[in-house]
Amino acid sequence: MVGPELFWPQDDNKQPYWPNLTYFHLTYAASTPSGEWLFERDPRCPEYNFDRNPENLYMRPPMDDAPQDEFPDDYRTAPSPILNRLYIAAAYAARHMPKLETMSLVGQVQAGLNGLLGQNILQCEIKHEFYYEREQGRVSWNIVENDSTRPNIVQNTG
């Protein structure tokens, strides 16, 4: 779990400084330490719905997960406002890392398990990425979707 406070304290008077950090890579979960979700339900993605047909030999109890064991973030693929705050905090922090060469933050979302089971494909497979590269001198973040018909969203900061 990660939140904006990892990169930038809530008290703006205490600016962080990482004088020797050169590379930073983080793959993060779908929620913050305070319990806020970084992703919301994307209405374009199918609802989470496993086939619970008792005659299905492959999904018969005890192999079938109990409803309370299902992933609570399976349908959460659209970025929530706190994800944007996380990326802005990381961009501010990158400015205080004089030796930083690259920084990447990657959020892998769970979406699509019912597509995998039902049709042998992932539905709505999405990866959220934040990337900083010193040579470029800029920070960008985007949403990479498996479906090539949907546009990528890219935001840049100076």
PDB file of C-alpha atoms in Angstrom:
ATOM      1  CA  MET A   1       0.000   0.000   0.000  1.00  0.00           C
ATOM      2  CA  VAL A   2       1.154   3.488  -0.780  1.00  0.00           C
ATOM      3  CA  GLY A   3      -0.182   7.013  -0.366  1.00  0.00           C
ATOM      4  CA  PRO A   4       0.917  10.517  -1.388  1.00  0.00           C
ATOM      5  CA  GLU A   5       2.611  11.013   1.997  1.00  0.00           C
ATOM      6  CA  LEU A   6       5.366   8.579   0.954  1.00  0.00           C
ATOM      7  CA  PHE A   7       6.627  11.219  -1.467  1.00  0.00           C
ATOM      8  CA  TRP A   8       5.425  14.499  -0.032  1.00  0.00           C
ATOM      9  CA  PRO A   9       4.500  15.203   3.607  1.00  0.00           C
ATOM     10  CA  GLN A  10       1.129  16.696   4.388  1.00  0.00           C
ATOM     11  CA  ASP A  11       2.970  19.582   6.058  1.00  0.00           C
ATOM     12  CA  ASP A  12       4.357  21.549   3.079  1.00  0.00           C
ATOM     13  CA  ASN A  13       6.932  23.205   5.357  1.00  0.00           C
ATOM     14  CA  LYS A  14       8.827  19.898   5.590  1.00  0.00           C
ATOM     15  CA  GLN A  15      10.088  19.356   2.047  1.00  0.00           C
ATOM     16  CA  PRO A  16      11.647  15.910   1.591  1.00  0.00           C
ATOM     17  CA  TYR A  17      15.122  15.490   0.143  1.00  0.00           C
ATOM     18  CA  TRP A  18      16.714  12.320  -1.209  1.00  0.00           C
ATOM     19  CA  PRO A  19      20.285  13.316  -2.156  1.00  0.00           C
ATOM     20  CA  ASN A  20      21.518   9.864  -3.236  1.00  0.00           C
ATOM     21  CA  LEU A  21      18.490   8.086  -4.700  1.00  0.00           C
ATOM     22  CA  THR A  22      19.133   7.172  -8.360  1.00  0.00           C
ATOM     23  CA  TYR A  23      16.439   4.594  -9.237  1.00  0.00           C
ATOM     24  CA  PHE A  24      13.003   4.060  -7.738  1.00  0.00           C
ATOM     25  CA  HIS A  25      10.484   1.436  -8.881  1.00  0.00           C
ATOM     26  CA  LEU A  26       7.267   0.584  -7.068  1.00  0.00           C
ATOM     27  CA  THR A  27       4.375  -1.714  -7.941  1.00  0.00           C
ATOM     28  CA  TYR A  28       1.507  -0.692  -5.696  1.00  0.00           C
ATOM     29  CA  ALA A  29      -1.784  -2.083  -4.421  1.00  0.00           C
ATOM     30  CA  ALA A  30      -5.215  -0.635  -5.113  1.00  0.00           C
ATOM     31  CA  SER A  31      -5.626   1.148  -1.774  1.00  0.00           C
ATOM     32  CA  THR A  32      -3.750   3.560   0.475  1.00  0.00           C
ATOM     33  CA  PRO A  33      -2.606   2.883   4.068  1.00  0.00           C
ATOM     34  CA  SER A  34      -5.562   4.987   5.260  1.00  0.00           C
ATOM     35  CA  GLY A  35      -7.979   2.666   3.415  1.00  0.00           C
ATOM     36  CA  GLU A  36      -8.858   4.939   0.487  1.00  0.00           C
ATOM     37  CA  TRP A  37      -9.206   3.271  -2.923  1.00  0.00           C
ATOM     38  CA  LEU A  38      -6.835   4.460  -5.665  1.00  0.00           C
ATOM     39  CA  PHE A  39      -9.240   3.088  -8.281  1.00  0.00           C
ATOM     40  CA  GLU A  40     -13.006   3.217  -8.791  1.00  0.00           C
ATOM     41  CA  ARG A  41     -15.386   1.080 -10.800  1.00  0.00           C
ATOM     42  CA  ASP A  42     -15.076   1.664 -14.531  1.00  0.00           C
ATOM     43  CA  PRO A  43     -18.585   1.332 -16.008  1.00  0.00           C
ATOM     44  CA  ARG A  44     -17.054   0.035 -19.272  1.00  0.00           C
ATOM     45  CA  CYS A  45     -15.797  -3.121 -17.532  1.00  0.00           C
ATOM     46  CA  PRO A  46     -18.022  -6.130 -16.939  1.00  0.00           C
ATOM     47  CA  GLU A  47     -19.328  -6.820 -13.461  1.00  0.00           C
ATOM     48  CA  TYR A  48     -17.559  -9.453 -11.381  1.00  0.00           C
ATOM     49  CA  ASN A  49     -19.605 -12.597 -11.865  1.00  0.00           C
ATOM     50  CA  PHE A  50     -18.172 -16.099 -11.553  1.00  0.00           C
ATOM     51  CA  ASP A  51     -20.245 -18.970 -12.877  1.00  0.00           C
ATOM     52  CA  ARG A  52     -21.360 -20.745  -9.718  1.00  0.00           C
ATOM     53  CA  ASN A  53     -23.105 -23.585 -11.527  1.00  0.00           C
ATOM     54  CA  PRO A  54     -22.845 -26.623  -9.194  1.00  0.00           C
ATOM     55  CA  GLU A  55     -22.683 -28.908 -12.256  1.00  0.00           C
ATOM     56  CA  ASN A  56     -19.458 -27.238 -13.430  1.00  0.00           C
ATOM     57  CA  LEU A  57     -16.819 -29.854 -12.525  1.00  0.00           C
ATOM     58  CA  TYR A  58     -14.040 -27.268 -12.372  1.00  0.00           C
ATOM     59  CA  MET A  59     -15.788 -24.753 -10.105  1.00  0.00           C
ATOM     60  CA  ARG A  60     -17.492 -27.099  -7.675  1.00  0.00           C
ATOM     61  CA  PRO A  61     -16.893 -26.671  -3.932  1.00  0.00           C
ATOM     62  CA  PRO A  62     -14.434 -26.873  -2.244  1.00  0.00           C
ATOM     63  CA  MET A  63     -12.441 -25.535  -5.224  1.00  0.00           C
ATOM     64  CA  ASP A  64     -14.779 -22.580  -5.677  1.00  0.00           C
ATOM     65  CA  ASP A  65     -13.954 -19.513  -3.576  1.00  0.00           C
ATOM     66  CA  ALA A  66     -16.470 -18.374  -1.009  1.00  0.00           C
ATOM     67  CA  PRO A  67     -17.975 -14.961  -1.900  1.00  0.00           C
ATOM     68  CA  GLN A  68     -16.148 -13.320   1.025  1.00  0.00           C
ATOM     69  CA  ASP A  69     -12.816 -14.549  -0.431  1.00  0.00           C
ATOM     70  CA  GLU A  70     -13.289 -12.839  -3.779  1.00  0.00           C
ATOM     71  CA  PHE A  71     -11.090  -9.864  -4.609  1.00  0.00           C
ATOM     72  CA  PRO A  72     -12.735  -6.625  -3.372  1.00  0.00           C
ATOM     73  CA  ASP A  73     -10.846  -4.598  -5.987  1.00  0.00           C
ATOM     74  CA  ASP A  74     -11.643  -6.765  -9.025  1.00  0.00           C
ATOM     75  CA  TYR A  75     -13.882  -4.167 -10.645  1.00  0.00           C
ATOM     76  CA  ARG A  76     -11.764  -1.126  -9.654  1.00  0.00           C
ATOM     77  CA  THR A  77      -9.913   0.032 -12.767  1.00  0.00           C
ATOM     78  CA  ALA A  78     -10.673   3.753 -13.227  1.00  0.00           C
ATOM     79  CA  PRO A  79      -8.342   6.156 -11.378  1.00  0.00           C
ATOM     80  CA  SER A  80      -9.804   7.945  -8.372  1.00  0.00           C
ATOM     81  CA  PRO A  81      -8.794  11.530  -7.481  1.00  0.00           C
ATOM     82  CA  ILE A  82      -6.343  10.281  -4.832  1.00  0.00           C
ATOM     83  CA  LEU A  83      -4.325   8.473  -7.529  1.00  0.00           C
ATOM     84  CA  ASN A  84      -3.753  11.817  -9.221  1.00  0.00           C
ATOM     85  CA  ARG A  85      -2.627  13.266  -5.853  1.00  0.00           C
ATOM     86  CA  LEU A  86      -0.216  10.338  -5.452  1.00  0.00           C
ATOM     87  CA  TYR A  87       1.335  10.999  -8.865  1.00  0.00           C
ATOM     88  CA  ILE A  88       1.583  14.760  -8.254  1.00  0.00           C
ATOM     89  CA  ALA A  89       3.326  14.083  -4.918  1.00  0.00           C
ATOM     90  CA  ALA A  90       5.770  11.745  -6.699  1.00  0.00           C
ATOM     91  CA  ALA A  91       6.460  14.447  -9.315  1.00  0.00           C
ATOM     92  CA  TYR A  92       7.196  17.008  -6.592  1.00  0.00           C
ATOM     93  CA  ALA A  93       9.464  14.513  -4.846  1.00  0.00           C
ATOM     94  CA  ALA A  94      11.389  13.817  -8.077  1.00  0.00           C
ATOM     95  CA  ARG A  95      12.396  17.480  -8.104  1.00  0.00           C
ATOM     96  CA  HIS A  96      14.093  16.889  -4.730  1.00  0.00           C
ATOM     97  CA  MET A  97      16.111  13.887  -5.918  1.00  0.00           C
ATOM     98  CA  PRO A  98      19.162  15.437  -7.625  1.00  0.00           C
ATOM     99  CA  LYS A  99      20.689  12.095  -8.700  1.00  0.00           C
ATOM    100  CA  LEU A 100      17.447  10.428  -9.769  1.00  0.00           C
ATOM    101  CA  GLU A 101      17.730   8.781 -13.197  1.00  0.00           C
ATOM    102  CA  THR A 102      14.363   7.002 -13.385  1.00  0.00           C
ATOM    103  CA  MET A 103      11.287   6.602 -11.229  1.00  0.00           C
ATOM    104  CA  SER A 104       8.353   4.363 -12.045  1.00  0.00           C
ATOM    105  CA  LEU A 105       5.156   3.578 -10.192  1.00  0.00           C
ATOM    106  CA  VAL A 106       2.959   0.820 -11.592  1.00  0.00           C
ATOM    107  CA  GLY A 107      -0.504  -0.080 -10.382  1.00  0.00           C
ATOM    108  CA  GLN A 108      -1.708  -3.446 -11.567  1.00  0.00           C
ATOM    109  CA  VAL A 109      -5.459  -3.768 -11.256  1.00  0.00           C
ATOM    110  CA  GLN A 110      -7.315  -7.073 -10.917  1.00  0.00           C
ATOM    111  CA  ALA A 111      -9.967  -6.485 -13.578  1.00  0.00           C
ATOM    112  CA  GLY A 112     -11.014  -9.236 -15.859  1.00  0.00           C
ATOM    113  CA  LEU A 113     -11.006 -12.474 -13.901  1.00  0.00           C
ATOM    114  CA  ASN A 114     -14.514 -13.287 -15.024  1.00  0.00           C
ATOM    115  CA  GLY A 115     -13.410 -12.773 -18.621  1.00  0.00           C
ATOM    116  CA  LEU A 116     -10.501 -15.139 -18.069  1.00  0.00           C
ATOM    117  CA  LEU A 117     -12.732 -17.874 -16.720  1.00  0.00           C
ATOM    118  CA  GLY A 118     -15.671 -17.305 -19.019  1.00  0.00           C
ATOM    119  CA  GLN A 119     -14.002 -16.689 -22.368  1.00  0.00           C
ATOM    120  CA  ASN A 120     -10.276 -17.458 -21.889  1.00  0.00           C
ATOM    121  CA  ILE A 121      -9.474 -13.762 -22.303  1.00  0.00           C
ATOM    122  CA  LEU A 122      -8.972 -10.871 -19.945  1.00  0.00           C
ATOM    123  CA  GLN A 123     -11.658  -8.232 -20.161  1.00  0.00           C
ATOM    124  CA  CYS A 124     -10.613  -4.705 -19.324  1.00  0.00           C
ATOM    125  CA  GLU A 125      -6.961  -5.444 -18.515  1.00  0.00           C
ATOM    126  CA  ILE A 126      -5.489  -2.107 -17.459  1.00  0.00           C
ATOM    127  CA  LYS A 127      -2.152  -0.944 -16.079  1.00  0.00           C
ATOM    128  CA  HIS A 128      -1.653   2.494 -14.513  1.00  0.00           C
ATOM    129  CA  GLU A 129       1.866   3.917 -14.835  1.00  0.00           C
ATOM    130  CA  PHE A 130       3.814   6.930 -13.604  1.00  0.00           C
ATOM    131  CA  TYR A 131       7.235   7.452 -15.169  1.00  0.00           C
ATOM    132  CA  TYR A 132      10.060   9.940 -14.696  1.00  0.00           C
ATOM    133  CA  GLU A 133      13.236   9.940 -16.770  1.00  0.00           C
ATOM    134  CA  ARG A 134      16.000  12.483 -16.195  1.00  0.00           C
ATOM    135  CA  GLU A 135      16.990  12.664 -19.891  1.00  0.00           C
ATOM    136  CA  GLN A 136      13.462  13.693 -20.836  1.00  0.00           C
ATOM    137  CA  GLY A 137      13.227  16.186 -17.983  1.00  0.00           C
ATOM    138  CA  ARG A 138       9.526  15.490 -17.580  1.00  0.00           C
ATOM    139  CA  VAL A 139       7.097  13.320 -15.691  1.00  0.00           C
ATOM    140  CA  SER A 140       4.192  11.510 -17.318  1.00  0.00           C
ATOM    141  CA  TRP A 141       1.480   9.199 -16.197  1.00  0.00           C
ATOM    142  CA  ASN A 142      -0.970   7.204 -18.202  1.00  0.00           C
ATOM    143  CA  ILE A 143      -3.449   4.410 -18.290  1.00  0.00           C
ATOM    144  CA  VAL A 144      -2.520   1.559 -20.595  1.00  0.00           C
ATOM    145  CA  GLU A 145      -5.514  -0.479 -21.645  1.00  0.00           C
ATOM    146  CA  ASN A 146      -5.477  -3.870 -23.321  1.00  0.00           C
ATOM    147  CA  ASP A 147      -8.229  -2.789 -25.705  1.00  0.00           C
ATOM    148  CA  SER A 148      -6.514  -0.801 -28.485  1.00  0.00           C
ATOM    149  CA  THR A 149      -9.766   0.952 -29.416  1.00  0.00           C
ATOM    150  CA  ARG A 150      -9.722   2.961 -26.193  1.00  0.00           C
ATOM    151  CA  PRO A 151      -7.486   6.044 -26.004  1.00  0.00           C
ATOM    152  CA  ASN A 152      -4.594   6.244 -23.557  1.00  0.00           C
ATOM    153  CA  ILE A 153      -4.701   9.107 -21.091  1.00  0.00           C
ATOM    154  CA  VAL A 154      -1.420  10.950 -20.620  1.00  0.00           C
ATOM    155  CA  GLN A 155      -0.770  13.886 -18.303  1.00  0.00           C
ATOM    156  CA  ASN A 156       2.536  15.718 -18.289  1.00  0.00           C
ATOM    157  CA  THR A 157       4.051  18.040 -15.752  1.00  0.00           C
ATOM    158  CA  GLY A 158       6.860  20.459 -16.575  1.00  0.00           C
TER     159      GLY A 158
END
